[in-house]
Each structure stands twice: as structure tokens, then as C-alpha cells.
PDB file of N, CA and C in Angstrom:
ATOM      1  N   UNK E   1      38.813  10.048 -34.656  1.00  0.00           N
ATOM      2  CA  UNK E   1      40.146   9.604 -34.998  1.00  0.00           C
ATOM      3  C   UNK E   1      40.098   8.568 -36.118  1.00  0.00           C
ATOM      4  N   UNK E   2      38.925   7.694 -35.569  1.00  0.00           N
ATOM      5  CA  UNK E   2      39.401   7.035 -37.365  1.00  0.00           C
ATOM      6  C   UNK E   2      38.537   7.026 -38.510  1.00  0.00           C
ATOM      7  N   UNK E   3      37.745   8.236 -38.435  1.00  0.00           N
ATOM      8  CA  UNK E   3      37.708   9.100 -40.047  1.00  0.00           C
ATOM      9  C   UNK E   3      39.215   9.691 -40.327  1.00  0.00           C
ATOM     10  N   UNK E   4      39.944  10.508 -39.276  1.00  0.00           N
ATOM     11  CA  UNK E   4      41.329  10.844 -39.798  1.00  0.00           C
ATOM     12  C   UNK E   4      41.894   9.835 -40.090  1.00  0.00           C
ATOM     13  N   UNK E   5      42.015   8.681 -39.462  1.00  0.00           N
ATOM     14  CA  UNK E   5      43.239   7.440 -40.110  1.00  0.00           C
ATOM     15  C   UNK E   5      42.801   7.318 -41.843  1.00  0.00           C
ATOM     16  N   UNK E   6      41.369   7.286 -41.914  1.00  0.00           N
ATOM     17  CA  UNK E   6      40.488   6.684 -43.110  1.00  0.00           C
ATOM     18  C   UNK E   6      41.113   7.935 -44.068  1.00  0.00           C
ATOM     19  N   UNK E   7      40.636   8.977 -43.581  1.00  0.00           N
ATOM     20  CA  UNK E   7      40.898  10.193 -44.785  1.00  0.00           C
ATOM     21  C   UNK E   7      42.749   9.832 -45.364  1.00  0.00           C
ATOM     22  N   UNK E   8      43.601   9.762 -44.194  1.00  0.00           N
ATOM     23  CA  UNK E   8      44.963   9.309 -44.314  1.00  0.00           C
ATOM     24  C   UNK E   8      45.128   8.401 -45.518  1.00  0.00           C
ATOM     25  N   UNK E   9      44.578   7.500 -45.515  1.00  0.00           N
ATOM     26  CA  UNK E   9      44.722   5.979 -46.681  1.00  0.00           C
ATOM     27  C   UNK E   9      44.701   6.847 -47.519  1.00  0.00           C
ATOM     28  N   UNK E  10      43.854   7.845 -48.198  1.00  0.00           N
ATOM     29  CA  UNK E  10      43.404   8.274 -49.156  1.00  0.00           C
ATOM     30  C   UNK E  10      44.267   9.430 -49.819  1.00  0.00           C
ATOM     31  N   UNK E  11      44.922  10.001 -49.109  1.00  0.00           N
ATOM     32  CA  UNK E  11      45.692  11.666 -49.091  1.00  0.00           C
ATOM     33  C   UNK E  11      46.767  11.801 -48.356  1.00  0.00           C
ATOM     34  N   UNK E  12      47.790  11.634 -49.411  1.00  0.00           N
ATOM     35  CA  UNK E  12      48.917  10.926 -48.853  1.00  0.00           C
ATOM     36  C   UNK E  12      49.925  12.259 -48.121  1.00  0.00           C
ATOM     37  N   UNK E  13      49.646  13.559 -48.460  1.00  0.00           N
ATOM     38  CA  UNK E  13      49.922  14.696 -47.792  1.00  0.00           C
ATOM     39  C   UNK E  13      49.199  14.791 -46.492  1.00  0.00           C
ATOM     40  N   UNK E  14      48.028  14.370 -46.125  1.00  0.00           N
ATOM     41  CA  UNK E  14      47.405  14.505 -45.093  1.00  0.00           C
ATOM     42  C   UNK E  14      48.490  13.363 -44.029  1.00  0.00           C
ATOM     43  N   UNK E  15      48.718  11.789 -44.396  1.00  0.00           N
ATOM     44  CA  UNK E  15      49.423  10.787 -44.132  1.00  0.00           C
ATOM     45  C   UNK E  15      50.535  11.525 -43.885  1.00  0.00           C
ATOM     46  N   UNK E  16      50.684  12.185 -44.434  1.00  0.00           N
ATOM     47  CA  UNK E  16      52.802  12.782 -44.419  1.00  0.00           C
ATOM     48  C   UNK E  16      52.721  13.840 -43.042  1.00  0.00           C
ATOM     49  N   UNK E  17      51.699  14.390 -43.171  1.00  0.00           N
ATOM     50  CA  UNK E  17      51.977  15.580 -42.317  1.00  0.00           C
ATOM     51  C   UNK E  17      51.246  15.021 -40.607  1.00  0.00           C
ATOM     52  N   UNK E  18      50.922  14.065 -40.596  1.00  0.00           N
ATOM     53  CA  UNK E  18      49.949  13.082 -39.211  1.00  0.00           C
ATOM     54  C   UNK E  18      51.243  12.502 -39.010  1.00  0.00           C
ATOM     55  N   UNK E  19      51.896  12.054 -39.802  1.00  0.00           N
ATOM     56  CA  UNK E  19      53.211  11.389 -39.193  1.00  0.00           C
ATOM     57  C   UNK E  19      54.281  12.340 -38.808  1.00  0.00           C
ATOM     58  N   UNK E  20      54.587  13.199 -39.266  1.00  0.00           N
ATOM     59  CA  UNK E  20      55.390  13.695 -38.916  1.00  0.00           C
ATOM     60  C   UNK E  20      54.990  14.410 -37.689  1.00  0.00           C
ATOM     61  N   UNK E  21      53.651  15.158 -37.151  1.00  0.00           N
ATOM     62  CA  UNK E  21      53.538  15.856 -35.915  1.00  0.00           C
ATOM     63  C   UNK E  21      53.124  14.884 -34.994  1.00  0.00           C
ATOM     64  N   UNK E  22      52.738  13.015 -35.441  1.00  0.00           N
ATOM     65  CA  UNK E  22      52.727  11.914 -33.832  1.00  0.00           C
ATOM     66  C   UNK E  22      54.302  11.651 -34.098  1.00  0.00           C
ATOM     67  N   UNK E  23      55.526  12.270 -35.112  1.00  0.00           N
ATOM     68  CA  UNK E  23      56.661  11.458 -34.861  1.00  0.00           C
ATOM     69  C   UNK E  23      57.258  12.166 -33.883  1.00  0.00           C
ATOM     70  N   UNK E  24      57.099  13.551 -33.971  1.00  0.00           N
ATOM     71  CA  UNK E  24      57.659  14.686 -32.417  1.00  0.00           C
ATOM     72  C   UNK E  24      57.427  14.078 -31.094  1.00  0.00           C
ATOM     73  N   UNK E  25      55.771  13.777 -31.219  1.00  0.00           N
ATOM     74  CA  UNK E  25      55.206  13.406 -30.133  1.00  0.00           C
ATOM     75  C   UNK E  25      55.305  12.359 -29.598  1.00  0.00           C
ATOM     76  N   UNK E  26      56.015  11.898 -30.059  1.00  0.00           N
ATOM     77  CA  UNK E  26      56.057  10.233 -29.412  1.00  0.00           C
ATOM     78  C   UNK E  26      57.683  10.004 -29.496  1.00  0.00           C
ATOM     79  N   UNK E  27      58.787  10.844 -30.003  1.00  0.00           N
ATOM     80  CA  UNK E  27      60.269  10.895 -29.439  1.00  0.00           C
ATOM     81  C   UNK E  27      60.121  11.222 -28.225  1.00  0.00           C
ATOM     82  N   UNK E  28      59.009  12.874 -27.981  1.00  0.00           N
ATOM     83  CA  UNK E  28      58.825  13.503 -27.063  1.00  0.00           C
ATOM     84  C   UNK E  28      58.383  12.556 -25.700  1.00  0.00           C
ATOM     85  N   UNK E  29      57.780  11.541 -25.828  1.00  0.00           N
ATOM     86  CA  UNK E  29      56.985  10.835 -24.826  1.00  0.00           C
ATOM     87  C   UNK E  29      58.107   9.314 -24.821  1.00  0.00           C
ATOM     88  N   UNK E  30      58.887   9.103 -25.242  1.00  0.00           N
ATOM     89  CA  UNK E  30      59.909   8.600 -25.504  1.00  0.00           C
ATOM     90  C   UNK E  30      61.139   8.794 -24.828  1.00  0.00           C
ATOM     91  N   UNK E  31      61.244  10.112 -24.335  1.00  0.00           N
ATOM     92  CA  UNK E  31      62.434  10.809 -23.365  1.00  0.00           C
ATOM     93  C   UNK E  31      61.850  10.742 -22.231  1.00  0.00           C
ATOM     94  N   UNK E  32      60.702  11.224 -22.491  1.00  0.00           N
ATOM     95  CA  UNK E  32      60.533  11.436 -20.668  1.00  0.00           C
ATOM     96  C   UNK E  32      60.104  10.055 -20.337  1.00  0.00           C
ATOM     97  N   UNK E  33      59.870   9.083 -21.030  1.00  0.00           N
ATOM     98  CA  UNK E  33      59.691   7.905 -20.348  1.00  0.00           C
ATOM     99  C   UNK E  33      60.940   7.401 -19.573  1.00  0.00           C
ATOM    100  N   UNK E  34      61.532   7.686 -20.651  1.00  0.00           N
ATOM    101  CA  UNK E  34      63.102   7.018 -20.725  1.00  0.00           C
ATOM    102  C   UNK E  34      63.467   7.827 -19.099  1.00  0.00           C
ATOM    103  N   UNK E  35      63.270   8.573 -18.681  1.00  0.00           N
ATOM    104  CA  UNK E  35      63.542   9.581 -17.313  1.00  0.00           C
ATOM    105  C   UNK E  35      62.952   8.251 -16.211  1.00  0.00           C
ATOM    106  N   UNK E  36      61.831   7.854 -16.147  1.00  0.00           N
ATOM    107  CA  UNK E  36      61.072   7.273 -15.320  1.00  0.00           C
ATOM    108  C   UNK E  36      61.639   5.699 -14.651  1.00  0.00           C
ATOM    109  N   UNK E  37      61.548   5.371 -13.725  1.00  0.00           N
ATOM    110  CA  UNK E  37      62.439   3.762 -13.312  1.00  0.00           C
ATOM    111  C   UNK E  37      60.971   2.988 -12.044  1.00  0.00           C
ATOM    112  N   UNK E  38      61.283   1.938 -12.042  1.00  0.00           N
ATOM    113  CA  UNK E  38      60.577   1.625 -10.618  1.00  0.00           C
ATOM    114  C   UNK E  38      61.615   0.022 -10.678  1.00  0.00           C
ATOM    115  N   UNK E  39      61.316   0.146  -9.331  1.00  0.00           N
ATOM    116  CA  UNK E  39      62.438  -0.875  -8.484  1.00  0.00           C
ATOM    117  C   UNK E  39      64.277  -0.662  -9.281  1.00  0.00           C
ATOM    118  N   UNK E  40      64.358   0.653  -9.382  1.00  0.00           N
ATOM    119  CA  UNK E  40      65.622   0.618 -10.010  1.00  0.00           C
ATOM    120  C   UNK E  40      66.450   0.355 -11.734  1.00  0.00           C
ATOM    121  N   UNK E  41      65.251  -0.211 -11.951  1.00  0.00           N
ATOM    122  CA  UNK E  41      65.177  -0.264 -13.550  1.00  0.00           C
ATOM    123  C   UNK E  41      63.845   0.558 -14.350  1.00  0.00           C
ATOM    124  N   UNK E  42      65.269   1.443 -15.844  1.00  0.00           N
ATOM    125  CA  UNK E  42      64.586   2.392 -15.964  1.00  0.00           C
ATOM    126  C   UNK E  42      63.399   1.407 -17.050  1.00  0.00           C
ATOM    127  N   UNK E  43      62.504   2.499 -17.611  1.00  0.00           N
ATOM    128  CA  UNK E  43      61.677   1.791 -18.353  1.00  0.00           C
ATOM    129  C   UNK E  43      61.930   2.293 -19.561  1.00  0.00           C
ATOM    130  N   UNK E  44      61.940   1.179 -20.404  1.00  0.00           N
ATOM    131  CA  UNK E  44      62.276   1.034 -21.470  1.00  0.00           C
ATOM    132  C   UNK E  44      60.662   1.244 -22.945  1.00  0.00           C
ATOM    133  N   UNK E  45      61.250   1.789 -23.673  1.00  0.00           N
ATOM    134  CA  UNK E  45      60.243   1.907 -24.997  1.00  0.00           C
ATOM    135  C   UNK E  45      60.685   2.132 -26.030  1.00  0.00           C
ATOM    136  N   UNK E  46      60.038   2.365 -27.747  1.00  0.00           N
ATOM    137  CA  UNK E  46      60.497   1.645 -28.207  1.00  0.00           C
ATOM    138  C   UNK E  46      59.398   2.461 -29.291  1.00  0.00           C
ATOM    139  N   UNK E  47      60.347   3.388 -30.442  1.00  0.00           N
ATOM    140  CA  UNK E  47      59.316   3.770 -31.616  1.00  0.00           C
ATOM    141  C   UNK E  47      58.584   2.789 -32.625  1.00  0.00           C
ATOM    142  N   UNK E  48      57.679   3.210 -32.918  1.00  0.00           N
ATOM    143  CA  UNK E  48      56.847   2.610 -33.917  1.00  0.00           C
ATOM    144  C   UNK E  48      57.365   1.893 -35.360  1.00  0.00           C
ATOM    145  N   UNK E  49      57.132   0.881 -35.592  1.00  0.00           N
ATOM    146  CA  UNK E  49      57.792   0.242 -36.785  1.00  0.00           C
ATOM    147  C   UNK E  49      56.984   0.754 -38.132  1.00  0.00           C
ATOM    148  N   UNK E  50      57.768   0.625 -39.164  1.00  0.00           N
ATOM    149  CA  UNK E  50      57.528   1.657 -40.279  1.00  0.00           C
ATOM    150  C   UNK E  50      56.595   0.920 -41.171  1.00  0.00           C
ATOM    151  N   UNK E  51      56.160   1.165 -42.055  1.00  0.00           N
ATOM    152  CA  UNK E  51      54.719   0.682 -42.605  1.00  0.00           C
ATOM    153  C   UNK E  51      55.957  -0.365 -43.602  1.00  0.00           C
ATOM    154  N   UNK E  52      56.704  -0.120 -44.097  1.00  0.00           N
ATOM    155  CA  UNK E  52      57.491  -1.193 -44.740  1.00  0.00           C
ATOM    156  C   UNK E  52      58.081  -2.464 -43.400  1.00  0.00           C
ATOM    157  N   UNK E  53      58.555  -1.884 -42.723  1.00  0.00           N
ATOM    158  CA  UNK E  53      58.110  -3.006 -42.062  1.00  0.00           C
ATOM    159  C   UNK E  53      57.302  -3.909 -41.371  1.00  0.00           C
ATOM    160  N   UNK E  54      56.119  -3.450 -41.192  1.00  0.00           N
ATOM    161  CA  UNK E  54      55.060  -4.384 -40.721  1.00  0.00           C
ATOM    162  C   UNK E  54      54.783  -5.166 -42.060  1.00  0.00           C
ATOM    163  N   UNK E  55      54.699  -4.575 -43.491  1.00  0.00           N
ATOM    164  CA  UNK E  55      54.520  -5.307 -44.327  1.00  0.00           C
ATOM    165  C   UNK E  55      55.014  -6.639 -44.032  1.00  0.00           C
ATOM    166  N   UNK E  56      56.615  -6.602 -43.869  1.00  0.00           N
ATOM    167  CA  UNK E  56      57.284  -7.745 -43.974  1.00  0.00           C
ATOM    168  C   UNK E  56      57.186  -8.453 -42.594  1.00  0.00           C
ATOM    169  N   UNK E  57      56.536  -7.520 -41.448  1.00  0.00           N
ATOM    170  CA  UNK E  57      56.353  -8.667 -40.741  1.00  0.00           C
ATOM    171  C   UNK E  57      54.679  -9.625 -40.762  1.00  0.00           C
ATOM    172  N   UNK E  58      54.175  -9.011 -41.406  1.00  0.00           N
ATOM    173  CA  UNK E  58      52.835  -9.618 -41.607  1.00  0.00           C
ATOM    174  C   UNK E  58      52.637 -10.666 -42.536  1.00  0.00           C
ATOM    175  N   UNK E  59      53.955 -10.536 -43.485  1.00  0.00           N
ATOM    176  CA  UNK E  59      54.394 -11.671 -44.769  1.00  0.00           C
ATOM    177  C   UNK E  59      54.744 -12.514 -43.906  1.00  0.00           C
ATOM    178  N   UNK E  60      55.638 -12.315 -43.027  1.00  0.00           N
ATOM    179  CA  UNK E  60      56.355 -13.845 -41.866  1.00  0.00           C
ATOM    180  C   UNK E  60      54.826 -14.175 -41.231  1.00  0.00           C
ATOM    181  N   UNK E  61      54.383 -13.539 -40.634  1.00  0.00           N
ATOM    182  CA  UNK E  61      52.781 -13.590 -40.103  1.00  0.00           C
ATOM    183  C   UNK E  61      52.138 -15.175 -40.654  1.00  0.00           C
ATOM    184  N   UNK E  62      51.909 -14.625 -41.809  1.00  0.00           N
ATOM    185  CA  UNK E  62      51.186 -15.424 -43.028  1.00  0.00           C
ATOM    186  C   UNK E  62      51.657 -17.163 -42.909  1.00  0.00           C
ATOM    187  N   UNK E  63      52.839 -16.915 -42.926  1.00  0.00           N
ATOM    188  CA  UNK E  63      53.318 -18.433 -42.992  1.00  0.00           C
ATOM    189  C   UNK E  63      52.940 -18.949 -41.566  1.00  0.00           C
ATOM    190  N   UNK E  64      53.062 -18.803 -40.752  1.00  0.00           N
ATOM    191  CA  UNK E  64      52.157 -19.072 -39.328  1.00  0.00           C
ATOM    192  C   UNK E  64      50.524 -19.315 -39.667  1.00  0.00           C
ATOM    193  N   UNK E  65      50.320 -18.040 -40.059  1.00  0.00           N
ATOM    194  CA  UNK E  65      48.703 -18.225 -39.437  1.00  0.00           C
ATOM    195  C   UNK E  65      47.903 -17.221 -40.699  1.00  0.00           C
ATOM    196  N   UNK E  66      47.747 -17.691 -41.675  1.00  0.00           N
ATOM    197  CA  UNK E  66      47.244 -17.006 -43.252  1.00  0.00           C
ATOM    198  C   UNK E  66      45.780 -16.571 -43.054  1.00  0.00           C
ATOM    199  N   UNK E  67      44.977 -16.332 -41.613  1.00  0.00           N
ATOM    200  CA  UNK E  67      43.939 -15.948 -41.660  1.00  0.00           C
ATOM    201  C   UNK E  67      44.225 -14.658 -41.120  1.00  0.00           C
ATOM    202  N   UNK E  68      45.378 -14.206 -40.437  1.00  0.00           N
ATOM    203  CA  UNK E  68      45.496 -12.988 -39.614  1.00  0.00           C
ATOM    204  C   UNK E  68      45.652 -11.537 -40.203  1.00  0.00           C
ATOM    205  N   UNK E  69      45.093 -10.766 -40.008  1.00  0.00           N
ATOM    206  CA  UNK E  69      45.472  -9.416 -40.696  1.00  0.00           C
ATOM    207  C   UNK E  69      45.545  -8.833 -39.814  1.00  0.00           C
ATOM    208  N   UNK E  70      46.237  -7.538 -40.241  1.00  0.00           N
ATOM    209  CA  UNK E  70      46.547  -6.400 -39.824  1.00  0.00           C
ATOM    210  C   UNK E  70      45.810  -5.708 -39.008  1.00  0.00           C
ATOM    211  N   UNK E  71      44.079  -5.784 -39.047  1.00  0.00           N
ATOM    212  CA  UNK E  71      43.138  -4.958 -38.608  1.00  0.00           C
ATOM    213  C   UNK E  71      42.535  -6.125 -37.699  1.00  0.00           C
ATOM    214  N   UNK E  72      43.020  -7.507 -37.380  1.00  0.00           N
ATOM    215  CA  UNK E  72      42.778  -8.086 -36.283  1.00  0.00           C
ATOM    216  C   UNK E  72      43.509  -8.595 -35.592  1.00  0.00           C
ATOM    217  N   UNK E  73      44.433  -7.841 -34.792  1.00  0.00           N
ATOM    218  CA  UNK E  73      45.534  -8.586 -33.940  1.00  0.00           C
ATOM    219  C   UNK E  73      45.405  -8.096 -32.451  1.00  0.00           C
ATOM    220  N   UNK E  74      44.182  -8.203 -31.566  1.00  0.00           N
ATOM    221  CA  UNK E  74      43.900  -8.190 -30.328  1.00  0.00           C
ATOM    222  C   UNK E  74      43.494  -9.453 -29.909  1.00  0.00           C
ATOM    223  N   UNK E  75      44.282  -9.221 -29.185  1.00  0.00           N
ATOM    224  CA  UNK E  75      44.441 -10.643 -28.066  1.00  0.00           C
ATOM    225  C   UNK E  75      43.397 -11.497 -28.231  1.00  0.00           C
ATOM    226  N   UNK E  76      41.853 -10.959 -28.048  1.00  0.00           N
ATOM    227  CA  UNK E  76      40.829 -11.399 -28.282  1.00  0.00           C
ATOM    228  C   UNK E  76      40.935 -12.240 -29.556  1.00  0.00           C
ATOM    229  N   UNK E  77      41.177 -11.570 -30.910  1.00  0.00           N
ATOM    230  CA  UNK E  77      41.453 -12.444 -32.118  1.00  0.00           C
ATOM    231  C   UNK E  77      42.354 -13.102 -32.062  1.00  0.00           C
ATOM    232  N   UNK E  78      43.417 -12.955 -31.746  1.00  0.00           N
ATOM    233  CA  UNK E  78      44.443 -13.634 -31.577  1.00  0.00           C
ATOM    234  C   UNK E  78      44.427 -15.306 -31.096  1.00  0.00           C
ATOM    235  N   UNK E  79      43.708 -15.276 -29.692  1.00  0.00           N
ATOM    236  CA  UNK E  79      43.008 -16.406 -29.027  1.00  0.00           C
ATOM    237  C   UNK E  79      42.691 -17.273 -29.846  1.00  0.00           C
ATOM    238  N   UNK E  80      42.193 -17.361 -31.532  1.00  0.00           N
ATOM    239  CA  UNK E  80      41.412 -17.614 -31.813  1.00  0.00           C
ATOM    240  C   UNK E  80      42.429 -19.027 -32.705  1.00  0.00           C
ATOM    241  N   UNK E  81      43.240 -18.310 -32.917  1.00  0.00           N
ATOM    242  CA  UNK E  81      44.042 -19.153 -33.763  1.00  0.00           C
ATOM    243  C   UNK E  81      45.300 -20.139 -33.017  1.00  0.00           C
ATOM    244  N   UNK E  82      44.828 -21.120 -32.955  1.00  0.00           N
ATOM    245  CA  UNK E  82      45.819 -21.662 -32.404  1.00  0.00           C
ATOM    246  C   UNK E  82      47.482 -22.094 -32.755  1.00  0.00           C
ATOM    247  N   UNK E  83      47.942 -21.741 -34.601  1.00  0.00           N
ATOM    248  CA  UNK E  83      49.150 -21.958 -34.607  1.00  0.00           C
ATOM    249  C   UNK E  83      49.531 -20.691 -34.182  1.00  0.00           C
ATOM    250  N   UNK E  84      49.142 -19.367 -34.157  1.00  0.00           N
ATOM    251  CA  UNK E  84      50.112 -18.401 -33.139  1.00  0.00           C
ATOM    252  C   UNK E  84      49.908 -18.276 -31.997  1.00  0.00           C
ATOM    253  N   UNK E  85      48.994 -19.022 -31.347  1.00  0.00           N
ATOM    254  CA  UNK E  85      49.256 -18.710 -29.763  1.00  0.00           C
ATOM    255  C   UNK E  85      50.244 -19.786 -29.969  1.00  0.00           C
ATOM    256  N   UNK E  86      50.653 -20.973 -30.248  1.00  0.00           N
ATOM    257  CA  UNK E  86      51.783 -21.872 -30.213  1.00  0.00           C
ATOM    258  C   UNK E  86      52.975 -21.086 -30.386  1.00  0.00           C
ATOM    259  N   UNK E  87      52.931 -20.630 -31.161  1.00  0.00           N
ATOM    260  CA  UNK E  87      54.001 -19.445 -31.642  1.00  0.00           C
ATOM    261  C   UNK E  87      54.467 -18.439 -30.812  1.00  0.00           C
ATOM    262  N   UNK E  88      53.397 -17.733 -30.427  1.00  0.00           N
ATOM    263  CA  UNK E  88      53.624 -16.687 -29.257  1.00  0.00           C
ATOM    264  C   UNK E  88      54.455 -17.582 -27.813  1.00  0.00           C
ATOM    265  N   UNK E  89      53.675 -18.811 -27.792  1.00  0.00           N
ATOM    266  CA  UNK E  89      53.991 -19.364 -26.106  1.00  0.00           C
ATOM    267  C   UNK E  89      55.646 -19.888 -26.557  1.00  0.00           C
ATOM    268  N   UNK E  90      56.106 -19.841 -27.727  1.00  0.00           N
ATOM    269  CA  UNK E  90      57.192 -20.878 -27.938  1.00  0.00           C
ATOM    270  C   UNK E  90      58.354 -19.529 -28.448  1.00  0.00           C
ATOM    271  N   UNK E  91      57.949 -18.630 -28.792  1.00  0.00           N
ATOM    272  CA  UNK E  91      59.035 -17.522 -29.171  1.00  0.00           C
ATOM    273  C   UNK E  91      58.930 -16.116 -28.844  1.00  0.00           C
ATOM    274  N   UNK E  92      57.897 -15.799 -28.247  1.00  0.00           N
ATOM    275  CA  UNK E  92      57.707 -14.125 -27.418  1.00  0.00           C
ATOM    276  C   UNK E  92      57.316 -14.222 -26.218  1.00  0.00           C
ATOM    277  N   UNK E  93      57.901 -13.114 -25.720  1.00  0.00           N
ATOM    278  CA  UNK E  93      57.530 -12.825 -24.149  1.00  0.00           C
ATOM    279  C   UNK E  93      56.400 -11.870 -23.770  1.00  0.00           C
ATOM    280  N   UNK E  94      55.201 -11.958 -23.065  1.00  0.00           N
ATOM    281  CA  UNK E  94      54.570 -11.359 -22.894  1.00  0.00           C
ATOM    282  C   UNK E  94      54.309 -10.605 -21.535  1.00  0.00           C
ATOM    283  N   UNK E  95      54.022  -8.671 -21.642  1.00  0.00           N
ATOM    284  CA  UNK E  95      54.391  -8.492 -20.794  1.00  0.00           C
ATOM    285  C   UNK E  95      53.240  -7.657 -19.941  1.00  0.00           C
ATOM    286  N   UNK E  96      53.138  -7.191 -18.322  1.00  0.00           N
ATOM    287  CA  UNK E  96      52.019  -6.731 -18.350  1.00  0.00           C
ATOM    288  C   UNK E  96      51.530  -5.374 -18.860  1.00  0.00           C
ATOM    289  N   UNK E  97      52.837  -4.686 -18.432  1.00  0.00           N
ATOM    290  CA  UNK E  97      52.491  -3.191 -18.832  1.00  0.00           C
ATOM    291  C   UNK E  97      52.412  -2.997 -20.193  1.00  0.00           C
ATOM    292  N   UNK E  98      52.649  -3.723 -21.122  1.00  0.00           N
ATOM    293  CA  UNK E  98      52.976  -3.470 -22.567  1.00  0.00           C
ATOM    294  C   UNK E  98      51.615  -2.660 -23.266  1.00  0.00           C
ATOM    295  N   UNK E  99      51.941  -1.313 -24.213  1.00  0.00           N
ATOM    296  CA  UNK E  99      50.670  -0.971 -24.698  1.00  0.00           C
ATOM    297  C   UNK E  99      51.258  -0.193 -25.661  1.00  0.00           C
ATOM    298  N   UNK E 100      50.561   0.217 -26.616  1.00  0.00           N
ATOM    299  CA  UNK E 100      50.389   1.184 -27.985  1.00  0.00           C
ATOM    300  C   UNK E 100      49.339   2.050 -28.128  1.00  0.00           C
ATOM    301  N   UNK E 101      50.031   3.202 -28.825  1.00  0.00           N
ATOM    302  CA  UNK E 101      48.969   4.515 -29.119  1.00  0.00           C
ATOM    303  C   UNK E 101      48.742   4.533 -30.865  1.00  0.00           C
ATOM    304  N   UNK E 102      47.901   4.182 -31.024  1.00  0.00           N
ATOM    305  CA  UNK E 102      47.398   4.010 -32.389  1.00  0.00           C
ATOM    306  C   UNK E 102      47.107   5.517 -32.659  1.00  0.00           C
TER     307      UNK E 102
END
């Protein structure tokens, strides 16, 4: 999988056509979530943000914490920096089930 992401950067038809058959797949996994509840509340999710926007959220990023990139934002790295864990503890909620399909 990430020789395909890698080949992607490079071949922007290859990029066009990977997005468009995980964008089926993940409306698709998107409904039937949306079907699913426990203790009465359904569960909620939430499509992928668009490469123009992570740009701009990685520009807000910067002014926080100008060592962080894109290709290190696990918790583990994250830990590391202490003006966004300040950040995180003072303006996001963290949750357990929360996860992403790269």
C-alpha cells in the first residue's frame, strides 16, 4: 500500500482514479455505519478532508507547533511537543473509538 500511495504523488491519473474508487468506498462504509447505534445513540462519522484542506489546516498547525508535519501526527509524535498537547487539552476532545483508514 504505500508503494501505491508513493506511485500516487507521482501520477496524478493513478491519484484521480484511487480516489475516486476509496470515495465509493468509504460513502459506502459511511451508510452502513450511519445504520449502527449502541446505548441508543447512533454513531456518527465523518468523510475525509480534502488535500486543500489539510493544507490549510497544517498552515494553522504551524503557528502552534512549526516542527509538526503531515507524515508525523501519531499520538506517539504528538506527545512530543508540548505547545499542542496544550492545545489539544485546551480546544479538542478526545475520543476512544476514534480511527482512520489511510
Amino acid at each position: 500500500m504505500k508503494e501505491i500511495r508513493k506511485a500516487a504523488v507521482d501520477n496524478l491519473e493513478l491519484r484521480k482514479e484511487l480516489t475516486n474508487y476509496i470515495d465509493s468506498i468509504q460513502r459506502f462504509l459511511d451508510n452502513r455505519t450511519s445504520h449502527l447505534s449502541l446505548h441508543n445513540q447512533n454513531f456518527k462519522s465523518a468523510l475525509p478532508a480534502k488535500d486543500e484542506d489539510m493544507k490549510y489546516f497544517f498552515e494553522a498547525i504551524h503557528d502552534i507547533e512549526s516542527e509538526i508535519s503531515a507524515e508525523n501526527t501519531t499520538a506517539q509524535d504528538l506527545k512530543k511537543h508540548l505547545n499542542i498537547q496544550q492545545f489539544l487539552k485546551t480546544h479538542c476532545q478526545s475520543r476512544q473509538y476514534t480511527f482512520q483508514v489511510k
